[in-house]
Coordinates of C-alpha atoms in Angstrom, one line a residue:
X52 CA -30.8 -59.2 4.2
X53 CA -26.9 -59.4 4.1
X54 CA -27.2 -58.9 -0.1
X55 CA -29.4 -55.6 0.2
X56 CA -26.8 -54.0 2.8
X57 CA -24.1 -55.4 0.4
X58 CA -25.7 -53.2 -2.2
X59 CA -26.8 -50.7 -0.7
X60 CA -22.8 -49.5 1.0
X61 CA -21.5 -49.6 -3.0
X62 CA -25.0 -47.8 -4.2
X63 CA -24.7 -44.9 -1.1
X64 CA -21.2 -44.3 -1.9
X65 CA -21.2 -43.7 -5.7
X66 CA -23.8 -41.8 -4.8
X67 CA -22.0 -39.6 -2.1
X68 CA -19.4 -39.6 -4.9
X69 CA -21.4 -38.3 -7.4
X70 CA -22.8 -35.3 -5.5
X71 CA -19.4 -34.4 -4.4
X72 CA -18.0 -33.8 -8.1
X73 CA -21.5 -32.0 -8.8
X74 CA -20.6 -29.9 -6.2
X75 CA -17.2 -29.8 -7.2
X76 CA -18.6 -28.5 -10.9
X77 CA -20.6 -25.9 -9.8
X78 CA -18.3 -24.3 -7.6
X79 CA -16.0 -24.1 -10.3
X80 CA -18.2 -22.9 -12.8
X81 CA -18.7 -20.2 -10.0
X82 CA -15.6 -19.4 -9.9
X83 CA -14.7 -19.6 -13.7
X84 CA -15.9 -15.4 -14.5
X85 CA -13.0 -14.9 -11.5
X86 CA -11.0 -16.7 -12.7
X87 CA -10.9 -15.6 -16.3
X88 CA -10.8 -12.1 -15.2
X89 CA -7.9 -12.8 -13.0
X90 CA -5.6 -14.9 -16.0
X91 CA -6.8 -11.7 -18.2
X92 CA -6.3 -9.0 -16.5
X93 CA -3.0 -9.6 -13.9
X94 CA -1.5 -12.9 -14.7
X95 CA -1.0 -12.4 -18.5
X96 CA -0.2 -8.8 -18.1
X97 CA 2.5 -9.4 -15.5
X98 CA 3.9 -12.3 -17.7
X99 CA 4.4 -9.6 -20.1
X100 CA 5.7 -6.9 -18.3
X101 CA 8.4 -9.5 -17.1
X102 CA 9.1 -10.2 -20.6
X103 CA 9.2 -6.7 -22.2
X104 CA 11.6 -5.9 -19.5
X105 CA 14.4 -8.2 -21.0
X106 CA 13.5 -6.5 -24.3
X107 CA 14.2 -2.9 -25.9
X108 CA 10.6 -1.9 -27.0
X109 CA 9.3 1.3 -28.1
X110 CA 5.8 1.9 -28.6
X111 CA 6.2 2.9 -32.3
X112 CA 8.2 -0.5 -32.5
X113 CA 8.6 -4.0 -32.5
X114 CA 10.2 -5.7 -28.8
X115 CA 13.5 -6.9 -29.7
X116 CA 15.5 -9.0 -27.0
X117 CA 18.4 -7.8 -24.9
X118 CA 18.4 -9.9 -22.7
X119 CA 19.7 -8.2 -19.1
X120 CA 21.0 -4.6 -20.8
X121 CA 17.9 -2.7 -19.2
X122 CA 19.0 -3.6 -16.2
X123 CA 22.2 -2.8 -16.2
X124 CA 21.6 0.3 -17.8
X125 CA 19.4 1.0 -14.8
X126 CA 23.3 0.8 -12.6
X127 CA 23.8 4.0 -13.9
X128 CA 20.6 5.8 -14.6
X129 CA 21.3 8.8 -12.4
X130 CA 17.1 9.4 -13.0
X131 CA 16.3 6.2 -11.5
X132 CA 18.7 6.4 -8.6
X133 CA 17.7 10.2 -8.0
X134 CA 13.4 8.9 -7.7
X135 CA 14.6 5.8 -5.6
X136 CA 16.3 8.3 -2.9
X137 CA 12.8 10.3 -3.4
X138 CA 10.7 6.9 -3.1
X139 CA 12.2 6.1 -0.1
X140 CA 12.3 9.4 1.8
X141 CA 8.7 9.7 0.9
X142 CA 7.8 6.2 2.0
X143 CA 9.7 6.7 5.7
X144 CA 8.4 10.5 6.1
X145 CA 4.6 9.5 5.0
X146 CA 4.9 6.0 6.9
X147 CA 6.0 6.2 10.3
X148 CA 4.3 9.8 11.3
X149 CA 1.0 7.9 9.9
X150 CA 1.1 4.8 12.0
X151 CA 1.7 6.7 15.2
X152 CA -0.9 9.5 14.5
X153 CA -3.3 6.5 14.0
X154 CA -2.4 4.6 17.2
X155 CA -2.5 8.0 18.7
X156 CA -5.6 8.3 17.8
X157 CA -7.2 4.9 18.1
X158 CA -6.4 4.5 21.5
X159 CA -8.6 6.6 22.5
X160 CA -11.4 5.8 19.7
X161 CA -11.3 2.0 20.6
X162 CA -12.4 3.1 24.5
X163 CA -16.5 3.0 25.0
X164 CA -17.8 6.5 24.6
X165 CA -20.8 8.5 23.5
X166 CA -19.4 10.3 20.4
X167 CA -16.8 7.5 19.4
X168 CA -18.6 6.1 16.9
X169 CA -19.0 9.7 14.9
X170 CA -15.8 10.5 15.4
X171 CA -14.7 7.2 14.1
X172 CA -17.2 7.8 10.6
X173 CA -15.1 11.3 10.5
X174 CA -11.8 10.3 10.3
X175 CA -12.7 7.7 7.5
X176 CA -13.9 11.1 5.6
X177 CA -10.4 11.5 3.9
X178 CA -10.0 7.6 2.8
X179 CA -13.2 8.0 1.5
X180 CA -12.5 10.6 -1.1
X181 CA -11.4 9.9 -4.2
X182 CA -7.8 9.9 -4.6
X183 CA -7.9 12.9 -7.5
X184 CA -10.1 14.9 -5.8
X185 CA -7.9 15.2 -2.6
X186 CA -5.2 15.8 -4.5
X187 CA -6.7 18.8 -6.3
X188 CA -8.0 20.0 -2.9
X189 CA -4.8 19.8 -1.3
X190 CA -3.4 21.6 -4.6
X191 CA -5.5 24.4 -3.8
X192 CA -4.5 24.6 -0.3
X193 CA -1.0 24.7 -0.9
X194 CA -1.0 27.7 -3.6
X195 CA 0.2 30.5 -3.1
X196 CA -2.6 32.4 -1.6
X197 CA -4.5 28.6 -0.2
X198 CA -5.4 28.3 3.3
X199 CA -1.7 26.4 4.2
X200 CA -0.3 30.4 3.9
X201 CA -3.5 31.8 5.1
X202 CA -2.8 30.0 8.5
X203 CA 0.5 30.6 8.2
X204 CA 0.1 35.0 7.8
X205 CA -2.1 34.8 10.9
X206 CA 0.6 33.9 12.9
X207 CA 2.8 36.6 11.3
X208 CA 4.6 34.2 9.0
X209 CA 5.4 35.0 5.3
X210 CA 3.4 33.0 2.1
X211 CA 5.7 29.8 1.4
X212 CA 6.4 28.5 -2.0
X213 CA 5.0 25.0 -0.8
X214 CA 4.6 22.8 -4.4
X215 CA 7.5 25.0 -6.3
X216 CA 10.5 24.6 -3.8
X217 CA 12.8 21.7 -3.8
X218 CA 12.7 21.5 0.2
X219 CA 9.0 21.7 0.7
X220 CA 7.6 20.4 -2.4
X221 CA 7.8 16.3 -1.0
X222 CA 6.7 17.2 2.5
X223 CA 3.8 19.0 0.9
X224 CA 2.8 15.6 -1.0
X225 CA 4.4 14.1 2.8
X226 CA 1.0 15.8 4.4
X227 CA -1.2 15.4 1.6
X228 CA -1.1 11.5 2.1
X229 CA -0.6 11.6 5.9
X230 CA -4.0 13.4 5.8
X231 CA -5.2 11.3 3.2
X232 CA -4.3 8.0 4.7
X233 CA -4.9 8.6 8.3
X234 CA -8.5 7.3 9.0
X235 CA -8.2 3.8 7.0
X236 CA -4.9 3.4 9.6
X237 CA -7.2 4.5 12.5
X238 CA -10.3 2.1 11.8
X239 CA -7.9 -1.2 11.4
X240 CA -5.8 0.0 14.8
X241 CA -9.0 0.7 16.2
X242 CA -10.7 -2.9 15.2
X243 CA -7.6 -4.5 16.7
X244 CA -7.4 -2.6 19.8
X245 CA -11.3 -3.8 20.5
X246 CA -10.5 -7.5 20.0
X247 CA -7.6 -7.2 22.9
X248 CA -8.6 -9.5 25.7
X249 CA -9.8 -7.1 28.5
X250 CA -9.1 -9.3 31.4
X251 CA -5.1 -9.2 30.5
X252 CA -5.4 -5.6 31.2
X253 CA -8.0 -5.6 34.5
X254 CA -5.0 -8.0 36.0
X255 CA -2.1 -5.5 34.6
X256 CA -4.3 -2.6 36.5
X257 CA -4.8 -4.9 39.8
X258 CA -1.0 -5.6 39.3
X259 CA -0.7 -1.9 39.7
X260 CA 1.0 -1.3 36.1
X261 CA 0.6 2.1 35.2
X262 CA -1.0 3.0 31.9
X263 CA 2.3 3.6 30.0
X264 CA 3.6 0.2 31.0
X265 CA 0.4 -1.6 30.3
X266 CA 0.6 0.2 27.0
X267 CA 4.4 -0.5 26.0
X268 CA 4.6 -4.2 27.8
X269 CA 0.8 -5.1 26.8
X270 CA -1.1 -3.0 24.1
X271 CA 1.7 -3.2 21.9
X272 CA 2.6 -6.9 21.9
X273 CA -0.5 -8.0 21.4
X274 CA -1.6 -5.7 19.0
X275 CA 1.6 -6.6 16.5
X276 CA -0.5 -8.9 13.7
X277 CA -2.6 -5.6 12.8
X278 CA 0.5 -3.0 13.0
X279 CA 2.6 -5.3 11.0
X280 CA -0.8 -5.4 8.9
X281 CA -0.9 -1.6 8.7
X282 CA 2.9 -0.9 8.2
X283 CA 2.7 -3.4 5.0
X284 CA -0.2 -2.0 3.4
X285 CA 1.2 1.4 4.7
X286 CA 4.7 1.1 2.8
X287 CA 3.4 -0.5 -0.7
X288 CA 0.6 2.4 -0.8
X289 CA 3.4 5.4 -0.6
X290 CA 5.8 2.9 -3.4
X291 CA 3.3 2.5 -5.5
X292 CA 1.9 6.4 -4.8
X293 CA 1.3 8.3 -8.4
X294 CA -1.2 10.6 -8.2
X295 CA -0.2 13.4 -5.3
X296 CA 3.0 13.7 -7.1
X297 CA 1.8 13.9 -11.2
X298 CA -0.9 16.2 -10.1
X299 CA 0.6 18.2 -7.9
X300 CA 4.0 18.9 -8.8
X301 CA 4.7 16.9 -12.2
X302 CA 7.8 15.8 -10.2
X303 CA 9.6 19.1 -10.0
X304 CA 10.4 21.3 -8.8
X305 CA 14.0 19.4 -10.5
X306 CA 13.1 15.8 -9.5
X307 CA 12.6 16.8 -6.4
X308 CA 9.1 14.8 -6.1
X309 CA 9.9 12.6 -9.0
X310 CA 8.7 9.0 -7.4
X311 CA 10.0 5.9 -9.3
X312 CA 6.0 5.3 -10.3
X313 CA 6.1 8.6 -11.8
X314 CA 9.8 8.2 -13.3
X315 CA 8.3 5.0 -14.7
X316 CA 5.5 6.5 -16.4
X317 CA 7.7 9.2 -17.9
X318 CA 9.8 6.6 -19.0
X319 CA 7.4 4.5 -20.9
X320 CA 4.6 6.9 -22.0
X321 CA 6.4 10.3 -22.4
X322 CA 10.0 8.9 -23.9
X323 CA 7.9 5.6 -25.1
X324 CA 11.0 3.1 -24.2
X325 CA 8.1 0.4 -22.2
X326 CA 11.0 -2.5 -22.1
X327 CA 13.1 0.0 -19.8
X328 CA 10.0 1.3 -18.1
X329 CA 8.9 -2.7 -17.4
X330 CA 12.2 -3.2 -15.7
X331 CA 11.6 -0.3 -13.9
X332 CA 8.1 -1.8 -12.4
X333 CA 9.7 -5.0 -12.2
X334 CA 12.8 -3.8 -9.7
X335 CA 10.1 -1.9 -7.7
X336 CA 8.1 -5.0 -7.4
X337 CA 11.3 -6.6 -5.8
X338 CA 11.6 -3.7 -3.5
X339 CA 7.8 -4.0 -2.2
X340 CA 8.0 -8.0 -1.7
X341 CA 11.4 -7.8 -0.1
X342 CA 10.3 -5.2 2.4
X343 CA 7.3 -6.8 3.1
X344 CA 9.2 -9.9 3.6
X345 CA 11.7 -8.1 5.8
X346 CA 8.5 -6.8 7.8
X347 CA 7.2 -10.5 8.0
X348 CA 10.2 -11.7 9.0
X349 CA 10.5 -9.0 12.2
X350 CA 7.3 -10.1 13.6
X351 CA 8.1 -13.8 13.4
X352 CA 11.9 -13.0 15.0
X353 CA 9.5 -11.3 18.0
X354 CA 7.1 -13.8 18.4
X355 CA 9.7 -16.4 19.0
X356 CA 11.8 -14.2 20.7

C-alpha cells in the first residue's frame, strides 16, 4: 500500500505538470496573432521612428546619421515653437471647458430618472461619428453663410470670418472637438458617479451638508481615479488632434491652427525631411508621457495628502 501512494504522488504531479505547460502552450499560441501584430505594427515602427530621428532622411534618399542635430535644430525652429504655443493653447482651451461641461452634465445623468437613459445614448451621438465626417459638418457650419452666422444674424450680429481669421480660427476647431468629445467624457463621469457609495452621501445629507459641500468635500474626492482617467485621455486626444485642423483650416489662417501633428506631417510628407519629422513625433511623445506622469503624480500627492 505504502509503494502505490509512493507512486502515485510522483505520477499525479508530472501529470499536474504536464497539463500546466499544455495550458501554458495554448494560451500562447492564442496569443501569438496579437502578438505578432503588435511587434509588426507598433514596436518595430516605433524603434524606427526613434532611429530616423537621429538621422537626416529624405524620402527620395538614403538615412544618413547625425546623431543629435535634429534636435538641436528643433532649438530654433521658430515653426516648431510657433505649433507648440498652438498645441498647447488648443489642449487647455478644448480640455478643461470639456471636463466640466461633462461633470456638468453627468451629475445630473448619473441620478435615476425616466428619460436618463436616452439622453445618455444622445450625448454619445457626437463620439460616435466618425471623426471626418464631423469635421466636414462643422466646416459647413462655420462658413460664411453656415448656421454658426445664421444664429448669429438673428440676434442682430454681423457674419464672422470663423475658419479664415487668426483670432477665431482655433476656437472654431476649440468647439468643434468640445462638441465632438463631450459625450464619451459624459458616459465615463457618468459610470463613475454610479459606482459612488450611496450611504457616504445619505450620512453627509443626515449630517445636514448641503448639496454644494457634499459635492466639493465628497463627489469630487471620491470620484478622482475616473477624472484623472478623463483628463489623461482628454489631453493626449487634443496633442495628438489632426484632423479638425488639416481639414478645416490647413493650419492657417498663418499658423494660426498649425498643431505640432500637423506641423509634423508637413514636415515629413510635404518637405519630405521624415528624420526631422520623427524627432518631431518623438519630442511630442515626451510631452504626452510627461504630462500624463505629472497628472499621475497629482492624484498620488492627493491621495496621501
Amino acid at each position: 500500500m505504502t509503494l502505490t501512494v509512493r507512486l502515485a504522488g510522483p505520477a499525479t504531479t508530472v501529470s499536474g505538470r504536464g497539463q500546466r505547460w499544455a495550458e501554458a502552450r495554448a494560451g500562447s499560441l492564442l496569443a501569438l496573432p496579437a502578438a505578432v501584430y503588435f511587434l509588426l505594427f507598433w514596436v518595430v515602427p516605433f524603434a524606427g521612428a526613434v532611429w530616423l530621428s537621429f538621422t537626416d532622411y529624405e524620402l527620395a534618399g538614403v538615412p544618413a546619421w547625425t546623431g543629435l542635430d535634429n534636435y538641436r535644430r528643433l532649438l530654433g525652429d521658430p515653426g516648431f515653437w510657433n505649433s507648440a504655443q498652438v498645441t498647447a493653447l488648443y489642449t487647455l482651451a478644448s480640455v478643461v471647458p470639456s471636463i466640466v461641461l461633462a461633470l456638468a452634465i453627468a451629475v445630473p445623468l448619473s441620478r435615476p430618472g425616466r428619460l436618463n437613459g436616452v439622453l445618455r445614448a444622445l450625448v454619445m451621438v457626437p463620439a460616435a461619428m466618425p471623426l471626418v465626417a464631423t469635421s466636414m459638418v462643422w466646416s459647413a457650419i462655420f462658413a460664411d453663410e453656415g448656421l454658426a452666422n445664421t444664429l448669429i444674424g438673428l440676434v442682430g450680429g454681423g457674419p464672422l470670418p470663423w475658419l479664415t481669421d487668426e483670432r477665431l480660427a482655433l476656437w472654431a476647431l476649440v468647439i468643434m472637438t468640445t462638441w465632438k468629445h463631450l459625450g464619451l467624457f459624459v458616459i465615463i463621469l457618468t459610470a463613475g458617479l454610479q459606482g459612488l457609495p450611496s450611504g457616504v452621501f445619505e450620512a453627509a445629507a443626515i449630517d445636514g451638508a448641503g448639496p454644494l459641500r457634499i459635492f466639493a468635500r465628497i463627489t469630487l474626492p471620491l470620484l478622482r481615479r475616473t477624472l484623472l482617467f478623463v483628463l489623461v485621455i482628454a489631453v493626449i486626444g487634443a496633442m495628438q488632434s489632426f484632423v479638425p485642423a488639416f481639414l478645416l483650416t490647413k493650419g492657417g489662417p498663418a499658423g494660426a491652427t498649425e498643431v505640432l501633428p500637423l506641423y509634423l506631417w508637413a514636415t515629413g510628407f510635404g518637405f519630405e525631411r521624415m528624420g526631422y519629422a520623427s524627432a518631431i513625433a518623438m519630442v511630442l511623445l515626451l510631452a504626452m508621457l510627461a504630462l500624463s506622469l505629472v497628472q499621475f503624480g497629482v492624484l498620488r500627492g492627493g491621495e496621501d495628502g
